[in-house]
Amino acid sequence: MTGNAANAVNPASRTHAVRTVATRPYPDQTPGTSGLRKRVPVFRQPHYLENFVQAVLDVAAVPAGSALVVGGDGRYLNAEAAQVILRMAAANGVARVLVGRDGVLSTPAASCVIRARGAAGGFILSASHNPGGPEGDFGVKYNLANGGPAPEAFTNAVARRTRELTEYRTLDVADLPLGREGTHTLGATRVDVIDPVADYAALMERLFDFDALRALLAGGRFRMRFDAMHAVTGPYAREILERRLGAPAETVINGEPLPDFGGGHPDPNLTYAHDLVELMFGGDAPDFGAASDGDGDRNMILGRRFFVTPSDSLAVLAANATLAPGYARGLAGVARSMPTSQAVDQVASRLGLPCYETPTGWKFFGNLLDAGRITLCGEESFGTGSDHVREKDGLWAVLFWLSVLARRGEPVERLVREHWARFGRNYYTRYDYEALATDAAQGVMRQLRDRLGALPGTALGGLRVAAADDFAYHDPVDGSTSEHQGLRVLFEGGARIIYRLSGTGTEGATLRIYVESYELDPARHDLDAQVALRPLMDVALALAELRERTGREQPTVIT
Ligand code: VG1
Ligand code: CO
């Protein structure tokens, strides 16, 4: 045999026949804020999942000899989709695949495994905080060798590829047994079924002082609850909080992962994490409460009868970062997504740290993290993370908070109030209008965009508009530009109104309105955020002509 590549037999065909399947493009496979998210019945259409996977594999062009990681949040369709991806990876000549047991990996754990094992990339199967089940949502996202979501240049190329695809490759083989750790072969591909928790738990032990955390959690004086919302973090939280850190067995609630999340919305906010909220706002509440979402990358932090706004959480962690061993040397810089409140900007300016403002979506933090320009970053949507992986990380945020609480020895509420007294308080709220008619939502945005130019210098609700624009991001690392990332109305004194359309919804359009104001005077730090922001929100709704254009009186969710 010669080494003529053009005539080489696909190595996968040595033991199993590679089958080339004719297909036709689907027009709706453009990835959004975080991968391709659709209803399960959409994913179940013939060849739908396969088309998208083939497009990703074509664009990824995994180098010979390299490994891919596969895992998801355990939702309905996860197990089947993992098998489809394994067969297609093998048929496309991928040398090795690492798959979490039962096809499961939390999103941060998948990022961790890609990095720890030097993989070329990975498929993450999740629709995050969206409901699951036969009529729920499913999603597929591809991450690169840095462990982070593929940037727009990649996802745009995938979208183009999905529109021209005429065939995909798979193997005619039975499902692999993924229920137990072990090694299998699929054609010429080696498939390793790995423990989904081990690499991740080891990373957490390197970042945080587990002895100090054990003293806090096993000491009996400090009580916490972690709500896994019947999603992927249950086994991670049980292993780390209860087994390794000795927290009592009732610490993790809703800890059994279920394919439909028990019928709930695995979204850690005050509306959906109701079990936890009842405990934390009830009598004899624990000292600390936290919850994570479907795929384990979001976090909500609560003190006794006290909610920590995600934007504040990022700022508090930035201000106290050196209390955790993994960050003891200080931070290179920080970043937040544009709609996230400017609380962390206050910390950065006081500590003399660079602070970056990126578009919504974790993929935009990747370059800054890779280049060593930032150490911590976060989003208002209950996402916080650092350079330890390239995804936001729910349990990591919980361990970080616990580390700060262990060192400071103060209750959550006092810690946050002291933070406000030092840096000022950024009042913040977000209104979501879900499942709007797409035309109406686009009309709202178009109308606003047309008006922006005339706003600077005018007064709205007693505040003077300093600037207004359609946010565009210029990536300082790779020089790329991302336009139309949200409409901003910026007021003198730091208040802001932001409008954007969601890129993760699966029904109609979701409009998000984010409103923020800044208050330096501690005498005015005690207001309810909804009360403090009412006048500005009224301005925001009027500017948007929201009722007139959408017929909606009330938002679907307020956070
Ligand atoms: C939402 C959030 C965004 C987050 C994204 C993915 O996107 O606003 O901050 O990065 O979800 O989070 P959008 O486009 O719907 O506003 V996760 O936990 O869902 O993967
Ligand atoms: Co998520």
Coordinates of C-alpha atoms and ligand atoms in Angstrom, one line a residue:
M1 CA 0.0 0.0 0.0
T2 CA 1.2 3.5 -0.8
G3 CA 0.6 6.4 1.5
N4 CA -1.5 8.2 -1.1
A5 CA -4.1 10.0 1.1
A6 CA -6.6 10.4 -1.8
N7 CA -6.9 6.7 -2.2
A8 CA -6.6 5.8 1.5
V9 CA -9.5 3.9 2.9
N10 CA -11.2 5.8 5.7
P11 CA -9.7 4.1 8.8
A12 CA -13.1 3.8 10.4
S13 CA -14.2 1.5 7.7
R14 CA -11.7 -1.2 8.8
T15 CA -14.2 -2.7 11.1
H16 CA -17.5 -0.9 10.4
A17 CA -18.9 0.5 7.2
V18 CA -18.9 4.2 7.1
R19 CA -22.3 5.2 5.6
T20 CA -22.7 8.4 3.7
V21 CA -26.2 9.6 4.0
A22 CA -27.8 12.0 1.5
T23 CA -29.5 15.0 3.2
R24 CA -30.9 18.4 2.5
P25 CA -30.1 21.6 4.3
Y26 CA -32.4 23.0 7.0
P27 CA -32.6 26.8 6.8
D28 CA -32.8 27.4 10.6
Q29 CA -29.5 26.1 11.9
T30 CA -27.7 29.4 12.7
P31 CA -26.2 29.2 16.2
G32 CA -27.4 31.9 18.7
T33 CA -25.9 33.3 21.8
S34 CA -24.9 29.9 23.0
G35 CA -25.1 27.2 20.3
L36 CA -28.1 25.9 18.4
R37 CA -31.2 25.8 20.6
K38 CA -34.5 24.4 19.4
R39 CA -37.5 22.5 20.6
V40 CA -37.0 18.8 20.9
P41 CA -39.5 18.0 18.0
V42 CA -37.4 20.3 15.8
F43 CA -34.3 18.4 16.7
R44 CA -36.2 15.1 16.0
Q45 CA -36.8 15.9 12.4
P46 CA -35.0 13.5 10.1
H47 CA -31.3 14.3 9.8
Y48 CA -31.7 17.6 11.7
L49 CA -29.1 16.8 14.5
E50 CA -26.9 14.9 12.0
N51 CA -26.8 17.9 9.6
F52 CA -25.7 20.3 12.3
V53 CA -23.1 17.9 13.7
Q54 CA -21.6 17.3 10.3
A55 CA -21.5 21.1 9.6
V56 CA -19.6 21.5 12.9
L57 CA -17.2 18.6 12.1
D58 CA -16.6 20.1 8.7
V59 CA -15.7 23.5 10.1
A60 CA -13.8 22.1 13.0
A61 CA -11.6 19.9 10.8
V62 CA -10.3 18.1 13.9
P63 CA -6.5 17.4 13.4
A64 CA -5.4 13.8 13.0
G65 CA -4.8 12.0 16.3
S66 CA -6.8 14.6 18.3
A67 CA -9.5 14.0 20.8
L68 CA -13.0 15.4 21.2
V69 CA -15.1 15.7 24.3
V70 CA -18.8 14.9 24.4
G71 CA -21.3 15.5 27.2
G72 CA -24.5 17.2 28.1
D73 CA -26.8 18.2 31.0
G74 CA -28.7 14.9 31.0
R75 CA -31.9 16.4 29.6
Y76 CA -34.3 14.5 27.3
L77 CA -32.5 13.5 24.0
N78 CA -29.0 13.9 25.6
A79 CA -28.3 10.2 25.6
E80 CA -29.5 9.6 22.0
A81 CA -27.7 12.6 20.7
A82 CA -24.5 11.5 22.4
Q83 CA -24.6 8.2 20.5
V84 CA -25.3 10.0 17.2
I85 CA -22.3 12.3 17.8
L86 CA -20.0 9.4 18.7
R87 CA -20.9 7.5 15.5
M88 CA -20.4 10.6 13.4
A89 CA -17.1 11.5 15.0
A90 CA -15.9 8.0 14.3
A91 CA -17.1 8.1 10.7
N92 CA -15.4 11.5 10.3
G93 CA -12.0 10.1 11.4
V94 CA -11.8 11.6 14.9
A95 CA -9.1 9.5 16.7
R96 CA -10.4 9.6 20.2
V97 CA -13.6 10.8 22.0
L98 CA -13.9 11.3 25.7
V99 CA -17.5 11.1 26.8
G100 CA -19.0 11.6 30.3
R101 CA -20.7 8.6 31.9
D102 CA -24.3 8.4 30.6
G103 CA -23.3 11.1 28.1
V104 CA -23.3 13.7 30.9
L105 CA -20.9 16.6 31.7
S106 CA -21.9 19.9 33.1
T107 CA -20.9 22.8 30.8
P108 CA -18.0 24.0 33.1
A109 CA -16.9 20.4 33.5
A110 CA -16.8 19.9 29.8
S111 CA -14.7 23.0 29.5
C112 CA -12.4 21.7 32.2
V113 CA -12.1 18.2 30.6
I114 CA -11.2 19.8 27.2
R115 CA -8.4 21.8 28.7
A116 CA -7.2 19.1 31.2
R117 CA -7.0 16.4 28.5
G118 CA -5.7 18.6 25.7
A119 CA -8.7 17.8 23.4
A120 CA -9.2 19.7 20.2
G121 CA -12.8 20.6 21.2
G122 CA -16.0 19.3 22.4
F123 CA -19.8 19.0 21.9
I124 CA -22.0 20.2 24.7
L125 CA -25.6 19.0 24.7
S126 CA -27.8 21.5 26.5
A127 CA -30.4 24.1 26.3
S128 CA -29.1 25.4 29.6
H129 CA -31.9 27.0 31.8
N130 CA -34.7 26.2 29.3
P131 CA -37.2 23.5 30.2
G132 CA -36.5 20.0 29.0
G133 CA -38.7 16.9 28.1
P134 CA -40.3 15.7 24.9
E135 CA -41.8 19.2 24.2
G136 CA -39.0 21.1 25.9
D137 CA -35.8 22.5 24.5
F138 CA -32.6 20.9 23.4
G139 CA -29.3 22.4 22.2
V140 CA -25.9 21.6 20.8
K141 CA -22.9 23.8 21.2
Y142 CA -19.3 23.3 20.1
N143 CA -16.3 24.5 22.1
L144 CA -12.7 24.8 20.9
A145 CA -9.4 23.6 22.3
N146 CA -9.3 26.4 24.9
G147 CA -12.4 24.9 26.4
G148 CA -14.6 27.9 25.4
P149 CA -17.6 28.4 23.1
A150 CA -16.5 28.8 19.5
P151 CA -16.3 32.5 18.5
E152 CA -18.5 34.1 15.9
A153 CA -16.1 33.5 13.0
F154 CA -16.6 29.7 13.7
T155 CA -20.3 29.8 14.3
N156 CA -20.9 31.9 11.2
A157 CA -18.9 29.3 9.2
V158 CA -21.0 26.5 10.7
A159 CA -24.2 28.4 9.8
R160 CA -23.0 28.7 6.1
R161 CA -22.1 25.1 6.0
T162 CA -25.5 23.9 7.3
R163 CA -27.0 25.7 4.3
E164 CA -25.0 23.9 1.7
L165 CA -24.8 20.4 3.2
T166 CA -25.8 17.5 0.9
E167 CA -24.6 14.5 3.0
Y168 CA -23.2 13.4 6.3
R169 CA -21.2 10.5 7.5
T170 CA -22.0 8.0 10.2
L171 CA -21.3 4.4 11.1
D172 CA -23.8 1.5 11.1
V173 CA -23.1 0.3 14.7
A174 CA -25.1 -0.3 17.8
D175 CA -25.1 2.2 20.7
L176 CA -22.1 2.0 23.0
P177 CA -22.8 1.2 26.7
L178 CA -22.1 4.6 28.3
G179 CA -23.4 3.7 31.8
R180 CA -20.0 2.6 33.1
E181 CA -16.5 4.0 32.8
G182 CA -14.4 2.1 30.3
T183 CA -12.8 2.1 26.8
H184 CA -14.5 1.1 23.6
T185 CA -13.6 1.1 19.9
L186 CA -15.9 2.5 17.3
G187 CA -14.3 1.8 13.9
A188 CA -10.8 3.2 14.3
T189 CA -11.9 5.6 17.1
R190 CA -11.1 5.0 20.7
V191 CA -14.0 6.1 23.0
D192 CA -13.3 6.6 26.7
V193 CA -16.2 6.8 29.0
I194 CA -15.0 9.0 31.9
D195 CA -16.2 10.0 35.4
P196 CA -18.0 13.4 34.8
V197 CA -17.0 14.8 38.2
A198 CA -13.4 13.8 38.8
D199 CA -11.4 16.3 36.7
Y200 CA -13.7 19.2 37.7
A201 CA -13.5 18.4 41.5
A202 CA -9.7 18.2 41.3
L203 CA -9.6 21.6 39.7
M204 CA -11.8 23.1 42.4
E205 CA -9.4 21.6 45.1
R206 CA -6.6 23.5 43.4
L207 CA -8.4 26.9 43.4
F208 CA -9.9 26.9 46.9
D209 CA -8.8 26.0 50.4
F210 CA -10.8 22.9 51.0
D211 CA -9.6 22.7 54.7
A212 CA -11.0 26.1 55.4
L213 CA -14.2 25.3 53.6
R214 CA -14.5 22.0 55.5
A215 CA -14.1 23.9 58.7
L216 CA -16.9 26.2 57.7
L217 CA -19.4 23.6 56.3
A218 CA -18.7 20.7 58.7
G219 CA -18.4 22.9 61.8
G220 CA -22.1 23.0 62.5
R221 CA -22.4 26.7 63.0
F222 CA -22.8 27.7 59.3
R223 CA -25.7 26.2 57.4
M224 CA -26.2 26.2 53.6
R225 CA -28.5 24.8 51.0
F226 CA -27.6 24.2 47.3
D227 CA -30.5 23.8 44.9
A228 CA -29.5 21.6 41.9
M229 CA -33.0 22.0 40.5
H230 CA -33.0 18.4 39.3
A231 CA -30.4 19.3 36.8
V232 CA -26.8 18.4 36.1
T233 CA -25.1 19.8 39.2
G234 CA -26.7 17.4 41.7
P235 CA -23.8 14.8 41.5
Y236 CA -21.2 17.5 41.4
A237 CA -22.5 19.3 44.4
R238 CA -23.0 16.1 46.4
E239 CA -19.4 15.0 45.7
I240 CA -17.8 18.4 46.4
L241 CA -20.0 19.9 49.2
E242 CA -21.2 16.9 51.0
R243 CA -18.5 14.2 50.4
R244 CA -15.3 16.2 50.1
L245 CA -16.3 19.2 52.3
G246 CA -18.4 17.4 54.9
A247 CA -21.5 19.4 54.6
P248 CA -24.5 17.6 56.1
A249 CA -26.5 15.3 53.8
E250 CA -29.5 17.7 53.5
T251 CA -27.3 20.5 52.0
V252 CA -28.0 19.6 48.4
I253 CA -31.7 19.8 47.5
N254 CA -33.4 18.6 44.3
G255 CA -30.1 16.7 43.7
E256 CA -31.4 13.9 41.4
P257 CA -30.9 14.9 37.8
L258 CA -34.1 14.2 35.8
P259 CA -34.5 14.4 31.9
D260 CA -37.3 16.9 32.3
F261 CA -35.9 18.6 35.5
G262 CA -39.0 17.4 37.3
G263 CA -41.2 19.6 35.0
G264 CA -39.5 22.7 36.3
H265 CA -37.6 25.5 34.7
P266 CA -34.0 24.9 35.7
D267 CA -33.3 28.6 35.9
P268 CA -31.7 29.8 39.1
N269 CA -33.6 33.0 39.8
L270 CA -36.1 34.2 42.4
T271 CA -39.1 33.0 40.3
Y272 CA -38.0 29.5 39.3
A273 CA -35.8 28.4 42.2
H274 CA -38.8 28.6 44.5
D275 CA -37.9 25.7 46.8
L276 CA -34.7 27.5 47.7
V277 CA -36.3 30.9 47.9
E278 CA -38.9 29.6 50.4
L279 CA -36.1 28.2 52.6
M280 CA -33.9 31.3 52.4
F281 CA -36.8 33.8 53.1
G282 CA -38.6 31.6 55.6
G283 CA -38.1 31.3 59.4
D284 CA -34.9 29.8 60.6
A285 CA -33.3 30.3 57.2
P286 CA -29.8 28.9 56.5
D287 CA -26.9 31.3 56.3
F288 CA -26.2 30.8 52.6
G289 CA -28.2 29.5 49.7
A290 CA -27.3 28.9 46.1
A291 CA -28.7 27.4 43.0
S292 CA -27.5 26.4 39.5
D293 CA -29.1 25.9 36.2
G294 CA -29.7 23.0 33.8
D295 CA -26.1 22.7 32.6
G296 CA -24.4 24.0 35.7
D297 CA -22.9 27.2 34.4
R298 CA -25.2 29.7 36.2
N299 CA -25.4 30.6 39.8
M300 CA -27.8 32.4 42.1
I301 CA -26.4 33.5 45.5
L302 CA -28.7 34.2 48.5
G303 CA -28.0 35.2 52.1
R304 CA -30.5 34.8 54.9
R305 CA -33.5 36.7 53.5
F306 CA -31.2 38.5 51.1
F307 CA -30.8 38.2 47.3
V308 CA -27.4 39.1 45.7
T309 CA -27.9 40.6 42.3
P310 CA -25.5 38.7 39.8
S311 CA -23.9 42.0 38.8
D312 CA -23.1 42.7 42.5
S313 CA -21.9 39.1 43.0
L314 CA -19.3 39.7 40.3
A315 CA -18.2 43.0 41.9
V316 CA -18.0 41.4 45.4
L317 CA -15.9 38.5 44.2
A318 CA -13.6 40.9 42.3
A319 CA -13.2 43.1 45.4
N320 CA -12.4 40.0 47.6
A321 CA -10.7 37.8 45.1
T322 CA -7.4 37.6 46.9
L323 CA -9.1 35.8 49.8
A324 CA -9.2 32.6 47.7
P325 CA -5.9 30.8 47.1
G326 CA -6.4 30.5 43.3
Y327 CA -6.6 34.3 43.1
A328 CA -4.3 35.3 45.9
R329 CA -1.8 36.9 43.5
G330 CA -4.5 39.4 42.4
L331 CA -6.5 39.9 39.1
A332 CA -5.1 40.7 35.7
G333 CA -8.3 42.5 34.9
V334 CA -12.1 42.0 34.8
A335 CA -14.8 41.9 32.2
R336 CA -18.6 42.1 32.1
S337 CA -21.1 41.7 29.3
M338 CA -22.5 45.1 28.2
P339 CA -26.0 44.8 29.9
T340 CA -24.4 43.7 33.2
S341 CA -24.4 46.5 35.8
Q342 CA -21.4 48.6 36.2
A343 CA -20.8 47.5 39.8
V344 CA -17.6 45.7 38.8
D345 CA -16.4 48.8 36.9
Q346 CA -16.4 50.6 40.3
V347 CA -14.2 47.9 41.8
A348 CA -11.9 47.9 38.8
S349 CA -11.4 51.6 38.9
R350 CA -10.7 51.6 42.6
L351 CA -8.2 48.7 42.3
G352 CA -6.6 50.0 39.2
L353 CA -7.6 47.0 37.1
P354 CA -8.4 47.0 33.4
C355 CA -12.2 46.5 32.8
Y356 CA -13.7 45.3 29.5
E357 CA -17.2 45.5 28.2
T358 CA -18.2 42.7 25.9
P359 CA -21.4 41.7 24.1
T360 CA -23.7 39.2 25.7
G361 CA -22.5 35.6 25.6
W362 CA -19.6 33.8 27.1
K363 CA -17.8 33.3 23.8
F364 CA -16.7 37.0 23.9
F365 CA -14.7 36.5 27.1
G366 CA -12.6 33.7 25.5
N367 CA -9.9 35.9 23.8
L368 CA -9.5 38.2 26.9
L369 CA -9.0 35.1 29.1
D370 CA -6.7 33.4 26.7
A371 CA -4.6 36.5 26.3
G372 CA -4.3 36.9 30.1
R373 CA -6.0 40.3 30.1
I374 CA -8.7 39.3 32.5
T375 CA -9.0 36.8 35.4
L376 CA -12.7 37.3 36.4
C377 CA -15.7 37.9 34.3
G378 CA -19.5 37.8 34.5
E379 CA -22.9 38.5 33.1
E380 CA -26.1 39.8 34.7
S381 CA -27.8 36.6 33.7
F382 CA -26.5 34.7 36.8
G383 CA -23.2 33.9 35.1
T384 CA -19.8 34.3 36.8
G385 CA -16.5 32.7 35.9
S386 CA -12.7 33.0 35.7
D387 CA -9.7 31.9 33.8
H388 CA -9.9 28.4 35.4
V389 CA -12.1 27.2 32.5
R390 CA -13.7 29.0 29.5
E391 CA -17.3 28.8 30.6
K392 CA -19.2 30.4 33.4
D393 CA -19.3 28.1 36.4
G394 CA -22.1 27.8 38.9
L395 CA -20.4 25.6 41.6
W396 CA -17.2 27.5 41.3
A397 CA -19.0 30.7 42.1
V398 CA -20.6 29.0 45.2
L399 CA -17.1 27.8 46.4
F400 CA -15.7 31.3 45.8
W401 CA -18.5 32.9 47.8
L402 CA -18.0 30.3 50.6
S403 CA -14.3 31.1 50.6
V404 CA -15.0 34.8 51.0
L405 CA -17.5 34.1 53.8
A406 CA -15.1 31.8 55.6
R407 CA -12.4 34.4 55.6
R408 CA -14.5 37.5 56.3
G409 CA -16.8 35.8 58.9
E410 CA -19.7 38.0 58.1
P411 CA -23.2 37.3 56.9
V412 CA -23.9 37.7 53.2
E413 CA -26.1 40.7 53.7
R414 CA -23.6 42.7 55.8
L415 CA -20.8 41.9 53.3
V416 CA -22.9 43.2 50.4
R417 CA -24.0 46.3 52.3
E418 CA -20.4 47.1 53.2
H419 CA -19.5 46.7 49.5
W420 CA -22.1 49.2 48.6
A421 CA -20.9 51.6 51.3
R422 CA -17.5 51.4 49.8
F423 CA -18.2 51.4 46.1
G424 CA -21.7 52.7 45.7
R425 CA -24.8 50.7 44.8
N426 CA -25.8 49.9 41.3
Y427 CA -29.6 49.4 41.4
Y428 CA -30.4 46.9 38.7
T429 CA -33.3 45.1 37.1
R430 CA -34.2 43.2 33.9
Y431 CA -37.6 42.8 32.3
D432 CA -38.1 39.9 29.8
Y433 CA -40.9 39.8 27.3
E434 CA -41.0 36.3 26.0
A435 CA -42.6 34.8 22.9
L436 CA -43.4 38.1 21.3
A437 CA -44.4 38.2 17.6
T438 CA -41.1 38.5 15.8
D439 CA -42.3 41.4 13.7
A440 CA -43.5 43.4 16.7
A441 CA -40.2 42.8 18.6
Q442 CA -38.2 43.8 15.6
G443 CA -40.4 46.9 15.2
V444 CA -39.6 47.9 18.7
M445 CA -35.9 47.7 18.1
R446 CA -36.0 49.4 14.7
Q447 CA -38.0 52.3 16.1
L448 CA -35.6 52.7 19.0
R449 CA -32.6 52.5 16.7
D450 CA -34.0 55.3 14.5
R451 CA -34.5 57.5 17.6
L452 CA -31.1 57.0 19.2
G453 CA -29.4 59.8 17.3
A454 CA -31.7 62.4 18.6
L455 CA -31.5 61.4 22.3
P456 CA -28.2 62.8 23.5
G457 CA -28.6 66.1 25.3
T458 CA -32.3 65.6 25.9
A459 CA -33.8 65.0 29.4
L460 CA -35.8 61.9 30.1
G461 CA -37.5 61.3 33.4
G462 CA -35.4 64.1 35.0
L463 CA -32.1 62.6 33.7
R464 CA -30.0 63.9 30.9
V465 CA -29.0 61.5 28.1
A466 CA -25.2 61.6 27.7
A467 CA -25.0 59.1 24.8
A468 CA -27.0 56.6 22.9
D469 CA -25.8 53.9 20.5
D470 CA -26.2 50.5 18.9
F471 CA -23.4 48.7 20.8
A472 CA -20.6 47.3 18.7
Y473 CA -17.6 45.4 20.1
H474 CA -14.1 45.6 18.9
D475 CA -12.2 42.6 20.2
P476 CA -8.9 44.0 21.3
V477 CA -7.2 40.6 20.9
D478 CA -8.2 39.4 17.4
G479 CA -9.4 42.7 16.0
S480 CA -12.8 41.4 15.0
T481 CA -16.0 43.5 15.2
S482 CA -19.4 42.4 16.4
E483 CA -22.2 44.8 15.6
H484 CA -25.8 45.2 16.8
Q485 CA -25.2 43.8 20.2
G486 CA -27.9 45.9 22.0
L487 CA -29.2 49.4 22.1
R488 CA -27.9 51.7 24.9
V489 CA -29.2 54.9 26.4
L490 CA -26.6 56.2 28.7
F491 CA -27.4 59.0 31.2
E492 CA -25.2 61.4 33.1
G493 CA -24.5 60.0 36.6
G494 CA -24.2 56.3 35.4
A495 CA -27.8 55.3 34.8
R496 CA -28.5 53.2 31.7
I497 CA -31.3 51.6 29.7
I498 CA -30.5 48.8 27.4
Y499 CA -32.6 46.9 24.9
R500 CA -31.7 43.6 23.2
L501 CA -33.3 40.7 21.6
S502 CA -32.5 37.3 23.1
G503 CA -30.4 34.8 21.1
T504 CA -31.4 31.8 23.1
G505 CA -35.2 31.8 22.9
T506 CA -37.0 29.1 20.9
E507 CA -40.4 30.7 20.4
G508 CA -41.0 34.0 18.6
A509 CA -38.8 36.7 19.9
T510 CA -37.8 37.6 23.5
L511 CA -37.1 41.3 24.2
R512 CA -34.9 42.1 27.2
I513 CA -34.9 45.6 28.9
Y514 CA -32.1 46.2 31.4
V515 CA -32.3 49.2 33.6
E516 CA -29.6 50.5 36.0
S517 CA -28.9 53.5 38.2
Y518 CA -26.0 54.3 40.4
E519 CA -26.2 55.6 44.0
L520 CA -23.1 56.5 46.0
D521 CA -24.9 57.8 49.1
P522 CA -25.2 54.9 51.7
A523 CA -28.3 56.7 53.2
R524 CA -30.1 55.7 49.9
H525 CA -28.9 52.1 49.7
D526 CA -32.0 50.6 51.3
L527 CA -34.6 50.9 48.6
D528 CA -36.1 47.9 46.8
A529 CA -34.6 47.8 43.4
Q530 CA -38.1 47.8 41.7
V531 CA -39.0 50.9 43.6
A532 CA -35.7 52.7 43.0
L533 CA -35.9 52.0 39.3
R534 CA -39.6 52.5 38.6
P535 CA -39.2 56.0 37.1
L536 CA -36.4 54.9 34.8
M537 CA -38.3 51.7 33.8
D538 CA -41.3 53.9 32.9
V539 CA -39.1 55.9 30.6
A540 CA -37.7 52.7 29.1
L541 CA -41.2 51.3 28.4
A542 CA -42.4 54.6 26.9
L543 CA -39.4 54.9 24.7
A544 CA -39.9 51.4 23.4
E545 CA -43.6 52.0 22.7
L546 CA -43.8 48.6 24.3
R547 CA -47.6 48.4 25.0
E548 CA -48.5 49.9 21.7
R549 CA -46.3 47.7 19.6
T550 CA -46.6 44.4 21.5
G551 CA -49.8 44.6 23.4
R552 CA -48.0 43.4 26.5
E553 CA -48.9 45.0 29.8
Q554 CA -46.5 43.0 32.0
P555 CA -43.1 41.4 31.5
T556 CA -43.0 37.6 31.6
V557 CA -40.1 37.5 34.1
I558 CA -38.5 40.2 36.2
T559 CA -35.0 39.6 37.6
Ligands
VG1_1 C1 -28.9 34.5 27.7 C2 -28.2 35.4 28.6 C3 -26.7 35.5 28.3 C4 -26.1 34.1 28.5 C5 -26.9 33.1 27.5 C6 -26.4 31.7 27.7 O1 -28.7 34.9 26.3 O2 -28.8 36.7 28.5 O3 -26.1 36.4 29.3 O4 -24.8 34.1 28.1 O5 -28.3 33.2 27.8 O6 -26.5 31.3 29.1 P1 -29.8 35.7 25.5 O7 -29.3 35.9 24.2 O8 -31.1 34.9 25.6 O9 -30.0 37.0 26.3 V1 -26.7 29.7 29.4 O10 -26.6 29.4 31.0 O11 -28.2 29.6 28.9 O12 -25.9 28.8 28.3
CO2 CO -26.5 27.4 31.5

